[in-house]
Amino acid sequence: VVNGNHDYGDPLKSVTFHKNGVKITESKTGSTGLTTYFGADSTYTSQFTSANGGGTFASGDYKNTYKTIKAGSTDWLFVNLDWDPSDEVLAWANRIVDSYPNHKVAVTMHNYMHGDGYLTDPERTSSNVKNNYGVDIWNKFTSLHDNIEIVVSGHQEYNNIILSQSKGKYGNTVSNFLIDGQMVDAALMQLGDPKDDVDNGDSDDFGWGENVSPG
């Protein structure tokens, strides 16, 4: 599980909906709930222990994690980064990848590539970031290791799976995927959601019960 920008909430917004006939207003401020919810699940957190070939950037915090697995005869290292990772997080990620030179590496994160196949930057993203855009993450991390093979991201609404391939520092091919079906899948994602009667005046909501057509 990786954080997206909406997991952190928006300090400028709140959402009002009806549940069981009761009107509820929720603030969308505050920090991410990933550690609160998934961090309380021992099955989830046990993946990120040294005994199970994993770890975290910060003790007891599951916003930046890594995990090793074996698929057939191939050793893989998965590095999972927070929304808008800081330079300190990217330095940690570099150290983790360096410590597994014989593993193929897949990186997952939220904001990295745009629908045009280029990495996100101030011109190619639907959100401003504080620390590092996709192009910064490439320059500071994902291009610097010959065993990084795959980067998977979302965030940028696009109805197709986008693949771009770039040569890393050592001539290796890095396959960058954008997989974000929130436009075409929006109606399906909202089926059965309790927030089916929203009254927040926000036209960029993608629904929450509004009439959403995949077309």
PDB file of C-alpha atoms in Angstrom:
ATOM      1  CA  VAL A   1       0.000   0.000   0.000  1.00  0.00           C
ATOM      2  CA  VAL A   2       1.363   3.417  -0.940  1.00  0.00           C
ATOM      3  CA  ASN A   3       0.106   6.871  -0.009  1.00  0.00           C
ATOM      4  CA  GLY A   4      -1.543   9.212  -2.464  1.00  0.00           C
ATOM      5  CA  ASN A   5      -2.118  12.914  -2.070  1.00  0.00           C
ATOM      6  CA  HIS A   6      -5.767  12.393  -1.091  1.00  0.00           C
ATOM      7  CA  ASP A   7      -4.709  10.157   1.777  1.00  0.00           C
ATOM      8  CA  TYR A   8      -3.271  13.251   3.377  1.00  0.00           C
ATOM      9  CA  GLY A   9      -6.468  15.249   3.002  1.00  0.00           C
ATOM     10  CA  ASP A  10      -6.956  18.764   1.735  1.00  0.00           C
ATOM     11  CA  PRO A  11      -6.923  21.547   4.342  1.00  0.00           C
ATOM     12  CA  LEU A  12      -9.169  23.676   2.133  1.00  0.00           C
ATOM     13  CA  LYS A  13     -12.006  21.187   1.864  1.00  0.00           C
ATOM     14  CA  SER A  14     -14.538  19.183   3.803  1.00  0.00           C
ATOM     15  CA  VAL A  15     -17.127  16.729   2.544  1.00  0.00           C
ATOM     16  CA  THR A  16     -20.756  16.434   3.637  1.00  0.00           C
ATOM     17  CA  PHE A  17     -22.826  13.324   3.002  1.00  0.00           C
ATOM     18  CA  HIS A  18     -25.794  11.403   4.404  1.00  0.00           C
ATOM     19  CA  LYS A  19     -25.444   7.999   6.011  1.00  0.00           C
ATOM     20  CA  ASN A  20     -28.439   6.166   7.461  1.00  0.00           C
ATOM     21  CA  GLY A  21     -30.411   9.381   7.282  1.00  0.00           C
ATOM     22  CA  VAL A  22     -27.851  11.358   9.274  1.00  0.00           C
ATOM     23  CA  LYS A  23     -25.977  14.300   7.761  1.00  0.00           C
ATOM     24  CA  ILE A  24     -22.253  13.987   8.373  1.00  0.00           C
ATOM     25  CA  THR A  25     -19.489  16.481   7.633  1.00  0.00           C
ATOM     26  CA  GLU A  26     -15.948  15.161   7.513  1.00  0.00           C
ATOM     27  CA  SER A  27     -12.866  17.327   7.504  1.00  0.00           C
ATOM     28  CA  LYS A  28     -10.307  16.329   4.893  1.00  0.00           C
ATOM     29  CA  THR A  29      -7.433  17.746   6.908  1.00  0.00           C
ATOM     30  CA  GLY A  30      -4.848  15.871   8.868  1.00  0.00           C
ATOM     31  CA  SER A  31      -2.122  13.335   8.223  1.00  0.00           C
ATOM     32  CA  THR A  32      -2.404  10.037   6.421  1.00  0.00           C
ATOM     33  CA  GLY A  33      -4.316   7.166   7.987  1.00  0.00           C
ATOM     34  CA  LEU A  34      -2.125   4.490   6.382  1.00  0.00           C
ATOM     35  CA  THR A  35      -0.069   3.881   9.495  1.00  0.00           C
ATOM     36  CA  THR A  36      -3.131   4.207  11.728  1.00  0.00           C
ATOM     37  CA  TYR A  37      -5.053   1.513   9.886  1.00  0.00           C
ATOM     38  CA  PHE A  38      -2.536  -0.759   8.201  1.00  0.00           C
ATOM     39  CA  GLY A  39      -0.006  -0.207  10.965  1.00  0.00           C
ATOM     40  CA  ALA A  40      -2.438  -1.820  13.383  1.00  0.00           C
ATOM     41  CA  ASP A  41      -2.600  -4.987  11.269  1.00  0.00           C
ATOM     42  CA  SER A  42       0.123  -7.419  12.334  1.00  0.00           C
ATOM     43  CA  THR A  43      -0.251  -9.465   9.152  1.00  0.00           C
ATOM     44  CA  TYR A  44       0.472  -6.369   7.071  1.00  0.00           C
ATOM     45  CA  THR A  45       3.310  -5.006   9.197  1.00  0.00           C
ATOM     46  CA  SER A  46       5.046  -8.377   9.518  1.00  0.00           C
ATOM     47  CA  GLN A  47       6.049  -8.082   5.847  1.00  0.00           C
ATOM     48  CA  PHE A  48       8.329  -5.217   6.726  1.00  0.00           C
ATOM     49  CA  THR A  49      10.499  -6.901   9.345  1.00  0.00           C
ATOM     50  CA  SER A  50      14.081  -8.008   8.839  1.00  0.00           C
ATOM     51  CA  ALA A  51      13.047 -11.588   9.570  1.00  0.00           C
ATOM     52  CA  ASN A  52      10.746 -11.456   6.541  1.00  0.00           C
ATOM     53  CA  GLY A  53      13.118  -9.586   4.238  1.00  0.00           C
ATOM     54  CA  GLY A  54      11.605  -6.165   4.648  1.00  0.00           C
ATOM     55  CA  GLY A  55      11.904  -2.858   6.427  1.00  0.00           C
ATOM     56  CA  THR A  56      10.700   0.720   6.791  1.00  0.00           C
ATOM     57  CA  PHE A  57      12.229   4.169   6.474  1.00  0.00           C
ATOM     58  CA  ALA A  58      11.071   5.053   9.987  1.00  0.00           C
ATOM     59  CA  SER A  59      10.310   2.659  12.804  1.00  0.00           C
ATOM     60  CA  GLY A  60       6.591   2.045  13.203  1.00  0.00           C
ATOM     61  CA  ASP A  61       5.781   4.126  10.105  1.00  0.00           C
ATOM     62  CA  TYR A  62       4.592   2.370   6.949  1.00  0.00           C
ATOM     63  CA  LYS A  63       4.629   5.215   4.418  1.00  0.00           C
ATOM     64  CA  ASN A  64       7.990   4.107   2.972  1.00  0.00           C
ATOM     65  CA  THR A  65       8.720   0.385   2.939  1.00  0.00           C
ATOM     66  CA  TYR A  66      10.631  -2.349   1.175  1.00  0.00           C
ATOM     67  CA  LYS A  67      10.107  -6.086   0.793  1.00  0.00           C
ATOM     68  CA  THR A  68      12.039  -8.898  -0.876  1.00  0.00           C
ATOM     69  CA  ILE A  69      10.325 -11.841  -2.555  1.00  0.00           C
ATOM     70  CA  LYS A  70      11.376 -14.751  -4.737  1.00  0.00           C
ATOM     71  CA  ALA A  71       9.366 -15.346  -7.925  1.00  0.00           C
ATOM     72  CA  GLY A  72      10.452 -18.656  -9.381  1.00  0.00           C
ATOM     73  CA  SER A  73      14.221 -18.426  -9.444  1.00  0.00           C
ATOM     74  CA  THR A  74      14.295 -14.607  -9.477  1.00  0.00           C
ATOM     75  CA  ASP A  75      14.911 -12.477  -6.400  1.00  0.00           C
ATOM     76  CA  TRP A  76      12.914  -9.247  -6.364  1.00  0.00           C
ATOM     77  CA  LEU A  77      13.115  -6.176  -4.162  1.00  0.00           C
ATOM     78  CA  PHE A  78      10.036  -3.941  -3.968  1.00  0.00           C
ATOM     79  CA  VAL A  79      10.594  -0.368  -2.787  1.00  0.00           C
ATOM     80  CA  ASN A  80       7.373   1.486  -1.952  1.00  0.00           C
ATOM     81  CA  LEU A  81       7.548   5.270  -1.593  1.00  0.00           C
ATOM     82  CA  ASP A  82       5.337   7.875   0.011  1.00  0.00           C
ATOM     83  CA  TRP A  83       3.532  10.649  -1.826  1.00  0.00           C
ATOM     84  CA  ASP A  84       6.086  13.398  -2.608  1.00  0.00           C
ATOM     85  CA  PRO A  85       9.108  11.602  -1.096  1.00  0.00           C
ATOM     86  CA  SER A  86      11.709  13.809   0.549  1.00  0.00           C
ATOM     87  CA  ASP A  87      15.420  13.821  -0.248  1.00  0.00           C
ATOM     88  CA  GLU A  88      15.997  11.882   2.969  1.00  0.00           C
ATOM     89  CA  VAL A  89      13.579   9.172   1.821  1.00  0.00           C
ATOM     90  CA  LEU A  90      15.262   8.959  -1.586  1.00  0.00           C
ATOM     91  CA  ALA A  91      18.679   8.660   0.077  1.00  0.00           C
ATOM     92  CA  TRP A  92      17.273   5.790   2.155  1.00  0.00           C
ATOM     93  CA  ALA A  93      15.853   4.140  -0.971  1.00  0.00           C
ATOM     94  CA  ASN A  94      19.261   4.387  -2.651  1.00  0.00           C
ATOM     95  CA  ARG A  95      20.879   2.658   0.313  1.00  0.00           C
ATOM     96  CA  ILE A  96      18.284  -0.129   0.288  1.00  0.00           C
ATOM     97  CA  VAL A  97      18.767  -0.851  -3.417  1.00  0.00           C
ATOM     98  CA  ASP A  98      22.557  -0.770  -2.990  1.00  0.00           C
ATOM     99  CA  SER A  99      22.245  -3.411  -0.293  1.00  0.00           C
ATOM    100  CA  TYR A 100      20.506  -5.840  -2.691  1.00  0.00           C
ATOM    101  CA  PRO A 101      22.742  -5.792  -5.789  1.00  0.00           C
ATOM    102  CA  ASN A 102      21.638  -9.235  -6.958  1.00  0.00           C
ATOM    103  CA  HIS A 103      17.891  -8.506  -6.817  1.00  0.00           C
ATOM    104  CA  LYS A 104      15.784  -7.119  -9.611  1.00  0.00           C
ATOM    105  CA  VAL A 105      14.017  -4.015  -8.302  1.00  0.00           C
ATOM    106  CA  ALA A 106      10.461  -2.744  -8.742  1.00  0.00           C
ATOM    107  CA  VAL A 107       9.516   0.653  -7.338  1.00  0.00           C
ATOM    108  CA  THR A 108       5.952   1.750  -6.563  1.00  0.00           C
ATOM    109  CA  MET A 109       4.881   5.307  -5.823  1.00  0.00           C
ATOM    110  CA  HIS A 110       1.971   7.655  -6.449  1.00  0.00           C
ATOM    111  CA  ASN A 111       3.101  10.644  -8.530  1.00  0.00           C
ATOM    112  CA  TYR A 112       5.791   9.851 -11.103  1.00  0.00           C
ATOM    113  CA  MET A 113       4.650   9.774 -14.734  1.00  0.00           C
ATOM    114  CA  HIS A 114       2.129  11.755 -16.764  1.00  0.00           C
ATOM    115  CA  GLY A 115      -0.244  10.403 -19.409  1.00  0.00           C
ATOM    116  CA  ASP A 116       2.024  11.701 -22.179  1.00  0.00           C
ATOM    117  CA  GLY A 117       4.749   9.303 -21.076  1.00  0.00           C
ATOM    118  CA  TYR A 118       6.995  11.986 -19.625  1.00  0.00           C
ATOM    119  CA  LEU A 119       7.859  12.091 -15.945  1.00  0.00           C
ATOM    120  CA  THR A 120       5.943  14.614 -13.878  1.00  0.00           C
ATOM    121  CA  ASP A 121       7.418  18.073 -13.382  1.00  0.00           C
ATOM    122  CA  PRO A 122       5.876  21.464 -12.537  1.00  0.00           C
ATOM    123  CA  GLU A 123       4.222  21.499 -15.989  1.00  0.00           C
ATOM    124  CA  ARG A 124       3.111  17.858 -16.083  1.00  0.00           C
ATOM    125  CA  THR A 125       1.190  17.122 -12.914  1.00  0.00           C
ATOM    126  CA  SER A 126      -2.230  17.801 -11.455  1.00  0.00           C
ATOM    127  CA  SER A 127      -0.719  18.606  -8.051  1.00  0.00           C
ATOM    128  CA  ASN A 128       2.037  20.787  -6.728  1.00  0.00           C
ATOM    129  CA  VAL A 129       4.602  18.946  -4.650  1.00  0.00           C
ATOM    130  CA  LYS A 130       6.916  20.192  -1.939  1.00  0.00           C
ATOM    131  CA  ASN A 131       9.867  17.852  -2.390  1.00  0.00           C
ATOM    132  CA  ASN A 132      10.334  15.843  -5.589  1.00  0.00           C
ATOM    133  CA  TYR A 133       8.458  15.472  -8.860  1.00  0.00           C
ATOM    134  CA  GLY A 134       8.876  12.357 -11.003  1.00  0.00           C
ATOM    135  CA  VAL A 135      11.765  13.865 -12.938  1.00  0.00           C
ATOM    136  CA  ASP A 136      13.544  14.610  -9.645  1.00  0.00           C
ATOM    137  CA  ILE A 137      12.986  11.062  -8.403  1.00  0.00           C
ATOM    138  CA  TRP A 138      14.475   9.756 -11.661  1.00  0.00           C
ATOM    139  CA  ASN A 139      17.563  11.945 -11.305  1.00  0.00           C
ATOM    140  CA  LYS A 140      18.048  11.223  -7.612  1.00  0.00           C
ATOM    141  CA  PHE A 141      17.051   7.548  -7.423  1.00  0.00           C
ATOM    142  CA  THR A 142      15.445   5.439 -10.143  1.00  0.00           C
ATOM    143  CA  SER A 143      18.072   6.108 -12.832  1.00  0.00           C
ATOM    144  CA  LEU A 144      21.041   5.405 -10.570  1.00  0.00           C
ATOM    145  CA  HIS A 145      20.932   1.597 -10.204  1.00  0.00           C
ATOM    146  CA  ASP A 146      21.477  -1.028 -12.878  1.00  0.00           C
ATOM    147  CA  ASN A 147      19.012  -3.444 -11.234  1.00  0.00           C
ATOM    148  CA  ILE A 148      15.955  -1.153 -11.168  1.00  0.00           C
ATOM    149  CA  GLU A 149      13.690  -2.568 -13.862  1.00  0.00           C
ATOM    150  CA  ILE A 150      10.147  -1.349 -13.196  1.00  0.00           C
ATOM    151  CA  VAL A 151       8.530   1.771 -11.750  1.00  0.00           C
ATOM    152  CA  VAL A 152       4.738   1.777 -11.273  1.00  0.00           C
ATOM    153  CA  SER A 153       2.766   4.928 -10.478  1.00  0.00           C
ATOM    154  CA  GLY A 154      -0.731   6.408 -10.601  1.00  0.00           C
ATOM    155  CA  HIS A 155      -2.129   9.834  -9.665  1.00  0.00           C
ATOM    156  CA  GLN A 156      -2.473  11.204 -13.212  1.00  0.00           C
ATOM    157  CA  GLU A 157      -5.960  10.306 -14.435  1.00  0.00           C
ATOM    158  CA  TYR A 158      -5.677   8.305 -17.640  1.00  0.00           C
ATOM    159  CA  ASN A 159      -7.821   5.583 -19.126  1.00  0.00           C
ATOM    160  CA  ASN A 160      -4.982   3.624 -20.716  1.00  0.00           C
ATOM    161  CA  ILE A 161      -1.970   1.887 -19.270  1.00  0.00           C
ATOM    162  CA  ILE A 162       1.036   3.964 -20.286  1.00  0.00           C
ATOM    163  CA  LEU A 163       4.532   2.536 -20.651  1.00  0.00           C
ATOM    164  CA  SER A 164       7.683   4.524 -21.283  1.00  0.00           C
ATOM    165  CA  GLN A 165      11.188   3.121 -21.204  1.00  0.00           C
ATOM    166  CA  SER A 166      14.338   5.032 -20.325  1.00  0.00           C
ATOM    167  CA  LYS A 167      17.995   4.177 -20.062  1.00  0.00           C
ATOM    168  CA  GLY A 168      19.443   4.413 -16.570  1.00  0.00           C
ATOM    169  CA  LYS A 169      22.918   5.579 -15.643  1.00  0.00           C
ATOM    170  CA  TYR A 170      24.413   2.153 -16.411  1.00  0.00           C
ATOM    171  CA  GLY A 171      22.571   1.599 -19.697  1.00  0.00           C
ATOM    172  CA  ASN A 172      19.848  -0.548 -18.161  1.00  0.00           C
ATOM    173  CA  THR A 173      16.273  -0.205 -19.398  1.00  0.00           C
ATOM    174  CA  VAL A 174      13.787   1.062 -16.808  1.00  0.00           C
ATOM    175  CA  SER A 175      10.132   0.416 -17.702  1.00  0.00           C
ATOM    176  CA  ASN A 176       7.922   3.148 -16.266  1.00  0.00           C
ATOM    177  CA  PHE A 177       4.206   2.374 -15.983  1.00  0.00           C
ATOM    178  CA  LEU A 178       1.292   4.704 -15.339  1.00  0.00           C
ATOM    179  CA  ILE A 179      -1.707   2.631 -14.244  1.00  0.00           C
ATOM    180  CA  ASP A 180      -4.542   4.883 -13.093  1.00  0.00           C
ATOM    181  CA  GLY A 181      -8.069   3.874 -14.058  1.00  0.00           C
ATOM    182  CA  GLN A 182      -9.882   6.334 -11.846  1.00  0.00           C
ATOM    183  CA  MET A 183     -11.653   7.964 -14.785  1.00  0.00           C
ATOM    184  CA  VAL A 184     -13.038   4.901 -16.559  1.00  0.00           C
ATOM    185  CA  ASP A 185     -13.446   3.017 -13.276  1.00  0.00           C
ATOM    186  CA  ALA A 186     -14.879   5.898 -11.267  1.00  0.00           C
ATOM    187  CA  ALA A 187     -18.461   4.626 -11.287  1.00  0.00           C
ATOM    188  CA  LEU A 188     -17.367   1.155 -10.254  1.00  0.00           C
ATOM    189  CA  MET A 189     -15.109   2.463  -7.508  1.00  0.00           C
ATOM    190  CA  GLN A 190     -18.018   4.337  -5.953  1.00  0.00           C
ATOM    191  CA  LEU A 191     -20.586   1.550  -5.939  1.00  0.00           C
ATOM    192  CA  GLY A 192     -21.813   0.972  -2.406  1.00  0.00           C
ATOM    193  CA  ASP A 193     -19.861   3.866  -0.928  1.00  0.00           C
ATOM    194  CA  PRO A 194     -21.678   5.495   1.998  1.00  0.00           C
ATOM    195  CA  LYS A 195     -20.881   8.941   0.637  1.00  0.00           C
ATOM    196  CA  ASP A 196     -23.685   8.628  -1.887  1.00  0.00           C
ATOM    197  CA  ASP A 197     -25.309  11.988  -1.247  1.00  0.00           C
ATOM    198  CA  VAL A 198     -22.528  14.531  -1.332  1.00  0.00           C
ATOM    199  CA  ASP A 199     -23.113  18.197  -0.801  1.00  0.00           C
ATOM    200  CA  ASN A 200     -19.742  19.905  -0.893  1.00  0.00           C
ATOM    201  CA  GLY A 201     -20.042  22.045  -4.015  1.00  0.00           C
ATOM    202  CA  ASP A 202     -16.824  20.612  -5.397  1.00  0.00           C
ATOM    203  CA  SER A 203     -17.101  20.013  -9.125  1.00  0.00           C
ATOM    204  CA  ASP A 204     -13.814  18.121  -9.411  1.00  0.00           C
ATOM    205  CA  ASP A 205     -14.888  15.249  -7.174  1.00  0.00           C
ATOM    206  CA  PHE A 206     -15.292  12.518  -9.830  1.00  0.00           C
ATOM    207  CA  GLY A 207     -18.597  11.702  -8.300  1.00  0.00           C
ATOM    208  CA  TRP A 208     -18.983  10.356  -4.806  1.00  0.00           C
ATOM    209  CA  GLY A 209     -22.457   9.424  -5.981  1.00  0.00           C
ATOM    210  CA  GLU A 210     -22.775  11.907  -8.832  1.00  0.00           C
ATOM    211  CA  ASN A 211     -23.636  10.508 -12.256  1.00  0.00           C
ATOM    212  CA  VAL A 212     -20.321   9.314 -13.618  1.00  0.00           C
ATOM    213  CA  SER A 213     -20.058   7.848 -17.106  1.00  0.00           C
ATOM    214  CA  PRO A 214     -16.955   5.877 -18.077  1.00  0.00           C
ATOM    215  CA  GLY A 215     -17.399   7.290 -21.591  1.00  0.00           C
TER     216      GLY A 215
END
